[in-house]
Coordinates of C-alpha atoms in Angstrom, one line a residue:
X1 CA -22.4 -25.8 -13.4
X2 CA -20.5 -23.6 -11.0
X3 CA -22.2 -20.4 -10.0
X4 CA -19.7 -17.5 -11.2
X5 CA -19.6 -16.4 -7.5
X6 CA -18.0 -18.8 -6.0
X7 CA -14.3 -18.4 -6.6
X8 CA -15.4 -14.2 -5.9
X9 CA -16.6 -16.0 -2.3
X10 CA -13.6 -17.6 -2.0
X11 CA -11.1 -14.7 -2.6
X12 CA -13.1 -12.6 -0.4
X13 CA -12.7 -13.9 3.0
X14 CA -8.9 -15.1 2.2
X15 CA -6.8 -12.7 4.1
X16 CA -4.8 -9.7 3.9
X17 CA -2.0 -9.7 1.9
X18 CA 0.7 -8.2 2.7
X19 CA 0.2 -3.9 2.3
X20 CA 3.3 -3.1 -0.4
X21 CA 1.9 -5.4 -2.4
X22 CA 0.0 -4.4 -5.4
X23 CA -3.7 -6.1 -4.7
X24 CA -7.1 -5.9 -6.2
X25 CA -10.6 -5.7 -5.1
X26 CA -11.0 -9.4 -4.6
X27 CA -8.2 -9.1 -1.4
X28 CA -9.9 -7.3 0.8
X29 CA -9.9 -7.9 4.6
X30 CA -13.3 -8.2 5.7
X31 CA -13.2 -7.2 9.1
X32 CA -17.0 -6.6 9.5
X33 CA -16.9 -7.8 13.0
X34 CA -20.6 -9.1 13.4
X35 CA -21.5 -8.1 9.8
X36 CA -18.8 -10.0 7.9
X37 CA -19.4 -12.1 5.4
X38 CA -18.9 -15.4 7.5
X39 CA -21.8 -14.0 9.6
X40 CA -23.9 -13.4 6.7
X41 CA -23.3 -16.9 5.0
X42 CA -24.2 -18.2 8.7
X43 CA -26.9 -16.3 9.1
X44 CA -28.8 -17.3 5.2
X45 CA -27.6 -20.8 6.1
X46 CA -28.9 -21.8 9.4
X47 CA -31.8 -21.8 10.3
X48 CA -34.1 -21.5 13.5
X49 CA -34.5 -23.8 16.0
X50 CA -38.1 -23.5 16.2
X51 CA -39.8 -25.0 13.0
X52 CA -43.1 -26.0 14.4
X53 CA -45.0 -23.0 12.2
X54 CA -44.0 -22.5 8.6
X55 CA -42.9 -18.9 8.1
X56 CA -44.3 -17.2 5.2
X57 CA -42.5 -17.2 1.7
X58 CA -40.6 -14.3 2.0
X59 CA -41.4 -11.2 0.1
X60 CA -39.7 -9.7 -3.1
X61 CA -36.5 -8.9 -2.6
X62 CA -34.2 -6.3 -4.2
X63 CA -33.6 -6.4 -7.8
X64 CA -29.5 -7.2 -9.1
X65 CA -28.8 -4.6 -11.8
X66 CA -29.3 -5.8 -15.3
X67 CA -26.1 -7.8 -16.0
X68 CA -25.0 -7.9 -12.7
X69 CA -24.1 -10.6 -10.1
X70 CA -25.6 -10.7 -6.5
X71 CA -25.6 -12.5 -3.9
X72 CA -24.5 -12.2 -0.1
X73 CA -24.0 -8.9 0.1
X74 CA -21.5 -8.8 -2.8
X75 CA -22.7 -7.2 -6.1
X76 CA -20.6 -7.8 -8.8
X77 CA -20.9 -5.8 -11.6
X78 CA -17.4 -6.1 -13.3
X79 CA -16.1 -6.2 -17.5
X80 CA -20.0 -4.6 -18.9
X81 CA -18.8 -1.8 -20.7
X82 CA -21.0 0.5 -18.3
X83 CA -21.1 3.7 -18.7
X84 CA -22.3 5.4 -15.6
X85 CA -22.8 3.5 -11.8
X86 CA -26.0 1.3 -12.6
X87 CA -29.1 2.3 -10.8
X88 CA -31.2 -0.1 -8.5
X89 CA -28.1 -0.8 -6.0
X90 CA -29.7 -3.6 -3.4
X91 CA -29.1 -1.1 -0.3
X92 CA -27.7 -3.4 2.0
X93 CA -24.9 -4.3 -0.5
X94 CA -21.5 -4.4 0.9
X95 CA -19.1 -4.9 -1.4
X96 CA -19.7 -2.9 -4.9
X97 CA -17.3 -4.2 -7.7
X98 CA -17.4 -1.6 -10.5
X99 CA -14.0 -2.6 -11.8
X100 CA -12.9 -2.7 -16.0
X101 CA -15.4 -0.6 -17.5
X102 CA -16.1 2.7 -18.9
X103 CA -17.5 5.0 -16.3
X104 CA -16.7 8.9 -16.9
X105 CA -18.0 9.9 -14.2
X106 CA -19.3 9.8 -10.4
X107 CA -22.4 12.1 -10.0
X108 CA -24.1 13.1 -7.0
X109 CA -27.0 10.7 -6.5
X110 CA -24.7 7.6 -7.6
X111 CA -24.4 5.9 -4.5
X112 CA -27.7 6.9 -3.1
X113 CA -28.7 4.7 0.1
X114 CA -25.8 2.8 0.2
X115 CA -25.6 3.2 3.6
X116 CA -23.7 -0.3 4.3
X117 CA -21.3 -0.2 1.4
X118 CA -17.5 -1.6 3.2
X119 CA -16.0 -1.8 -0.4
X120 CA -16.1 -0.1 -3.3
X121 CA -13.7 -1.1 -6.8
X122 CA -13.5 1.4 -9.5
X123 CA -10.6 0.2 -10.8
X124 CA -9.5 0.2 -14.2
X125 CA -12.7 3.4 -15.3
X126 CA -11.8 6.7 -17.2
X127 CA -13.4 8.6 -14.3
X128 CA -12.2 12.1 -14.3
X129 CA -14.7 14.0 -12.8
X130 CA -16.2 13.2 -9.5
X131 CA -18.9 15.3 -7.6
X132 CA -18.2 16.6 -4.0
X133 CA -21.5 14.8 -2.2
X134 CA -20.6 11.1 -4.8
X135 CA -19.4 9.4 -1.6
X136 CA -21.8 11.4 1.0
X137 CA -24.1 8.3 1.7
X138 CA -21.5 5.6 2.3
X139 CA -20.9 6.5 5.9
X140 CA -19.2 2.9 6.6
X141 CA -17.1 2.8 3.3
X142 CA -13.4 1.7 4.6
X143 CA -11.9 0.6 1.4
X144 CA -11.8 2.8 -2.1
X145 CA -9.9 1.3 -4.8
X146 CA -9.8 4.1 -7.2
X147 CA -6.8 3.2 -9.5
X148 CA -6.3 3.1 -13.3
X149 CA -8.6 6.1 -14.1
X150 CA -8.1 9.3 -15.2
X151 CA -7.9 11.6 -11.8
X152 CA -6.2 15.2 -11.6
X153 CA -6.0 15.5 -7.9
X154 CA -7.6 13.4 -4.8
X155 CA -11.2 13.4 -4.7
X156 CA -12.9 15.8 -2.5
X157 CA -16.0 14.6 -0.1
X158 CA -14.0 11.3 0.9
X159 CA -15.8 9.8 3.7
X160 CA -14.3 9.9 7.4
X161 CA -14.7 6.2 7.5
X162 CA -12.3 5.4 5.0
X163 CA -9.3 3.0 6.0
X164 CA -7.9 2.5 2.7
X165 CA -7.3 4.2 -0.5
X166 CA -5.9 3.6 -3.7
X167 CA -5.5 6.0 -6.2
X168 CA -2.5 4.8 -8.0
X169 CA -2.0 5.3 -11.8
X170 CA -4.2 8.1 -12.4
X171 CA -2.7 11.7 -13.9
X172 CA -2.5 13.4 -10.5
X173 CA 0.3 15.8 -10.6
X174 CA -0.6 17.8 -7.4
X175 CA -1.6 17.2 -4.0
X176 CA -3.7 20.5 -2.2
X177 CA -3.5 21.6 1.1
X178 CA -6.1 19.7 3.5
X179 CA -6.6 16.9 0.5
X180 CA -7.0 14.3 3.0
X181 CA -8.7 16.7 6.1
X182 CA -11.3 15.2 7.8
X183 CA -10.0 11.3 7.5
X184 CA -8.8 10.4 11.2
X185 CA -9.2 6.9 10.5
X186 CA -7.2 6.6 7.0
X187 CA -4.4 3.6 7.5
X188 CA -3.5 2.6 3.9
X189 CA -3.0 5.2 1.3
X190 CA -1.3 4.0 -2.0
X191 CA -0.5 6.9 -4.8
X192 CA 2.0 5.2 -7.0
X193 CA 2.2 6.1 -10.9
X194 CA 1.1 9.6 -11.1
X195 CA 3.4 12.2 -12.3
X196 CA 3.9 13.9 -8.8
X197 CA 6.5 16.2 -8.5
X198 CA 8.0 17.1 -4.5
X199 CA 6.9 20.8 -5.5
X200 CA 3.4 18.9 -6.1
X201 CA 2.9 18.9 -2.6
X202 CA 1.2 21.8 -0.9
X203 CA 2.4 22.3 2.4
X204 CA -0.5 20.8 5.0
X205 CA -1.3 18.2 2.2
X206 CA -1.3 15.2 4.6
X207 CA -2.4 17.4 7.4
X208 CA -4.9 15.6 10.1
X209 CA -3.7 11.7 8.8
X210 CA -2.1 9.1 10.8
X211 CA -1.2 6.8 8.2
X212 CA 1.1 3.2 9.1
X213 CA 1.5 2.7 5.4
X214 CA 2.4 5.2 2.1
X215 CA 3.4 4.5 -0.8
X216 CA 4.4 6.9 -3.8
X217 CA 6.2 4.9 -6.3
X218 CA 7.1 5.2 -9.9
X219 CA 6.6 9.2 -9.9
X220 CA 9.5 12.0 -10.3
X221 CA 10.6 12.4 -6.6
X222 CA 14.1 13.3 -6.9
X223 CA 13.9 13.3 -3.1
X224 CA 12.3 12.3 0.3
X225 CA 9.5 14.5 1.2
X226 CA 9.4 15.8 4.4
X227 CA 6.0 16.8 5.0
X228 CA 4.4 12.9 5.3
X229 CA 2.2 12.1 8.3
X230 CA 5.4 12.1 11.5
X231 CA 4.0 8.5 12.9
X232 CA 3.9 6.9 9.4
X233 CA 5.3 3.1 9.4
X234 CA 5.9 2.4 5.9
X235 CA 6.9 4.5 3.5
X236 CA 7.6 3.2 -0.2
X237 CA 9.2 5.4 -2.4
X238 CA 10.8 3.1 -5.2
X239 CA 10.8 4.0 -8.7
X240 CA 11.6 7.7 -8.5
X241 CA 14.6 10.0 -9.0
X242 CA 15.6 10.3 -5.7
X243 CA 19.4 11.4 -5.7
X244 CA 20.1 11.2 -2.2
X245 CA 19.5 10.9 1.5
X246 CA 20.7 13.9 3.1
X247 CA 20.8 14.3 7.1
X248 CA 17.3 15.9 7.7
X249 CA 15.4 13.7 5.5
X250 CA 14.4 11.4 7.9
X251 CA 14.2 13.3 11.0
X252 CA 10.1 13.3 11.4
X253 CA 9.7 9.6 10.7
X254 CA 11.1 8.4 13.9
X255 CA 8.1 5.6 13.9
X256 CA 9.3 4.0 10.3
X257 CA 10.2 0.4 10.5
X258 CA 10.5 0.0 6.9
X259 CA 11.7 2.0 3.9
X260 CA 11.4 1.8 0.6
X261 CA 13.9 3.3 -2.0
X262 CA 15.0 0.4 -4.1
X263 CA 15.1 1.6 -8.0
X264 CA 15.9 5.0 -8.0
X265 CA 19.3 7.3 -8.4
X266 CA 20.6 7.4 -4.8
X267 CA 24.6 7.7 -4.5
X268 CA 24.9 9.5 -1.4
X269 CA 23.6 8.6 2.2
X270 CA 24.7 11.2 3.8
X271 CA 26.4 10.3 8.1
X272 CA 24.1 10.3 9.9
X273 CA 21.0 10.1 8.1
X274 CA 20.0 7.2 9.6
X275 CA 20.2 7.9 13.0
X276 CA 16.8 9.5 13.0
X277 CA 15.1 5.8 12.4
X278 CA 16.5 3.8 15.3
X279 CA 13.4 1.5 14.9
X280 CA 14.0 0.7 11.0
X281 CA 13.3 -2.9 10.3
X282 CA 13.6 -3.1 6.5
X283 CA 15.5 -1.5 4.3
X284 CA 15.4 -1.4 0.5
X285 CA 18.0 0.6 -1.2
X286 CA 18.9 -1.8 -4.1
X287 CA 19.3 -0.5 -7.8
X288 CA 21.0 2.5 -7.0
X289 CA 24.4 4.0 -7.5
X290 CA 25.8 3.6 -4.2
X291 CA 29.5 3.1 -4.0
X292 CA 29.8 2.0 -0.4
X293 CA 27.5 0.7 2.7
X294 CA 25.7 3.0 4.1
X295 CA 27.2 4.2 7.3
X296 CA 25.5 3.8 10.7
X297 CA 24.1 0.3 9.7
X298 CA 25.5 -0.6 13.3
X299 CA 23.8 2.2 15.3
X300 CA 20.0 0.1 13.5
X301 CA 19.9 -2.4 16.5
X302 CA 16.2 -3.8 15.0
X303 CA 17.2 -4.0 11.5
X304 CA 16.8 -7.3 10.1
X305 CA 16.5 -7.0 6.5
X306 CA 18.6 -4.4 4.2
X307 CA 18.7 -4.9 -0.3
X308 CA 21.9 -3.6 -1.1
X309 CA 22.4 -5.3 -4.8
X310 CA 22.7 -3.8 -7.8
X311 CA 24.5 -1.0 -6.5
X312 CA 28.2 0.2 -7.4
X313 CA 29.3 -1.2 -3.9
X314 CA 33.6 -2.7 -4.5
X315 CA 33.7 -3.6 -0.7
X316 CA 32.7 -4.5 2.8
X317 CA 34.9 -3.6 6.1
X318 CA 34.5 -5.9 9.2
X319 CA 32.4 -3.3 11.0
X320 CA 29.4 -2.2 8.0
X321 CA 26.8 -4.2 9.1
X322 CA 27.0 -5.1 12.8
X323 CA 28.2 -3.1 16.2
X324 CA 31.6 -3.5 17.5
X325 CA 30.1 -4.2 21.6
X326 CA 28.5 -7.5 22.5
X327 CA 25.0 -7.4 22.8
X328 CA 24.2 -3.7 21.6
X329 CA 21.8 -5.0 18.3
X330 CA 18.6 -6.1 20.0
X331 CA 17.6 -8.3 16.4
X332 CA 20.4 -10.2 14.0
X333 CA 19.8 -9.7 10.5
X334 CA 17.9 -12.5 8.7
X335 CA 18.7 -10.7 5.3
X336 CA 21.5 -8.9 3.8
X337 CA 21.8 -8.6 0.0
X338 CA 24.5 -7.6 -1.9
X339 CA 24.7 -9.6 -5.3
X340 CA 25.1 -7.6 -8.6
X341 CA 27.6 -5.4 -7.2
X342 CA 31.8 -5.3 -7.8
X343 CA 32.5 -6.7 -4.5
X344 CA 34.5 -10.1 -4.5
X345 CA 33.2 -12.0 -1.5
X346 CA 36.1 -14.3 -1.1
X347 CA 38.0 -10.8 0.4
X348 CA 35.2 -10.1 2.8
X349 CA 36.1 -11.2 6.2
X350 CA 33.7 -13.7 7.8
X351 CA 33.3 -11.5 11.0
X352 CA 31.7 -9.1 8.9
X353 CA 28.5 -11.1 9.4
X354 CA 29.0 -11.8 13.0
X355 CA 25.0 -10.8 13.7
X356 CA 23.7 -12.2 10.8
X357 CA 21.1 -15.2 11.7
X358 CA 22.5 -18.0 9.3
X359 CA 25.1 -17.9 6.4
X360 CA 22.1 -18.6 3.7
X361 CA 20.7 -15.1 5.0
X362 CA 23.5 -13.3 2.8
X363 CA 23.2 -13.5 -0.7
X364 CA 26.5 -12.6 -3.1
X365 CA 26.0 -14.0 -6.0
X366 CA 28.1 -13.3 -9.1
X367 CA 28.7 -9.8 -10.2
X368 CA 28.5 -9.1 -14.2
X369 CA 29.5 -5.6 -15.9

């Protein structure tokens, strides 16, 4: 019979998947360098050269929590109905898979000698309470997924070492100043589905970060913060109330090279709002209430992909989308999307799409009231 690890093996040296993606704890990239798992399943697989002595049977080794799975590393404790973290954590675990069950709480000694711990799943819990020194031991944790619980506000004591967090769909309704202070190395940050308000925010909240990817989605934003880490990447804001882009809203993410802000209640982008991302890849502004492309579309000589549909958009002048002078866009579109809007694309004039990559890169489609 198939051991009940191996298709938890297999997902967990598959790659990355793309970061706006909603992922679990089975996606991880496990860049361990010399400690990753493909080094670890070498390493209990081979063995020495030298077998002209027989080596002692090995001693006891640690014990896998009642109910538990182990085995390289991975401790898979997952769907018990437990209560509190178990006790008896093999210390040189790596990756900790606590996900769907019923944990209130972190306490202080919970991840005691855990000193190795890369991973750590929580997903899925009704932890609201979480001591200061919980994650004090887990000096090499880069990856908290802390999503579907019950947190107020972002957990204090987070280790320095952390790369990634999620915390998305917990109750969190503010953000303090200095929430995040101490965590040079934090990349990936994904907050989506908590009732945060852009008063929630306390000035300084991202202070210290240098994140390439955000995302608050599904919140009440009814606009675009401006107090985000300045060199952030990404930044996903879909599924708020954002009414508008206005000029300045933009003007400390010079580094973005894709934005989110599909599904909201956008119907003004205000001249020369865009200006202030020359280096904007993607852009998602579909399901709005916009009534016209956005202006300076031309002056984006790197962007490649824009979601215009299911706007209120009637039509599309010869000049929207690409510059007038030969040669001044530096990357043609390979995207442009503008079905579900009252636009009828038999009136568009082909050289409307003169720096778009191929015809099938444009899709109409048929627009229905």
């Amino acid at each position: 019979m198939m051991s009940p690890l191996l298709p938890l093996l297999s997902l967990l040296v598959s790659s990355l998947a793309l970061p706006f993606e909603q992922r679990g704890f089975l996606d991880f990239s496990l860049d361990f360098g010399e400690g990753g798992v493909s080094m670890m399943m070498m390493n209990d697989e081979e063995g020495s050269a030298f077998e002209e002595e027989t080596p002692p049977p090995p001693g006891p080794g640690p014990v896998c929590p009642f109910g538990c799975h182990c085995h390289l590393r991975v401790l898979q404790c997952s769907d018990l109905g437990l209560t509190s973290v178990p006790k008896n954590i093999p210390s040189d675990t790596a990756l900790l898979d606590l996900q769907n069950n019923k944990i209130t709480e972190l306490k202080e000694n919970d991840f005691k000698g855990l000193h190795n711990l890369y991973a750590l799943s929580l997903v899925n819990n009704r932890i609201s309470k979480v001591s200061g020194k919980a994650f004090q031991p887990l000096r090499r944790l880069h990856k908290l997924y802390f999503s579907k619980n019950l947190l107020t506000e972002v957990p204090q004591g987070l280790p320095p070492s952390l790369v990634e967090l999620r915390i998305h769909e917990n109750r969190i309704k503010s953000v303090r100043k200095g929430a995040f202070k101490g965590l040079g190395s934090m990349n990936c940050i994904e907050m989506g589905g908590n009732p945060l308000e852009n008063s929630g925010f306390e000035p300084g909240a991202f202070d210290g970060l240098k994140l390439n990817y955000l995302r608050i989605s599904e919140a009440k934003l009814t606009g675009i913060p401006k107090d985000f880490p300045a060199n952030i990447n990404e930044l996903h804001l879909d599924h708020n109330q954002i009414q508008a882009i206005e000029l300045e809203d933009l003007i400390r993410y010079k580094s973005l090279y894709r934005l989110g802000l599909g599904y909201n209640h956008i119907r003004m982008i205000e001249n020369g709002s865009l200006a202030f991302v020359p280096n904007l890849r993607e852009l998602h502004l579909d399901n709005n209430r916009l009534t016209k492309i956005p202006a300076n579309l031309p002056d984006l000589r790197y962007l490649q992909v824009i979601y215009l549909h299911a706007n209120n958009i009637s039509q599309v002048g010869v000049n929207d989308f690409c510059p007038q002078g030969f040669g001044v866009k530096r990357a043609f579109y390979n995207g442009i999307s503008l079905f579900s809007n009252p636009v009828n694309y038999w009136e568009v004039q082909p050289a409307a799409f003169r720096c778009v990559t191929d015809r099938l890169a444009i899709q109409f489609g048929n627009y229905k009231k």
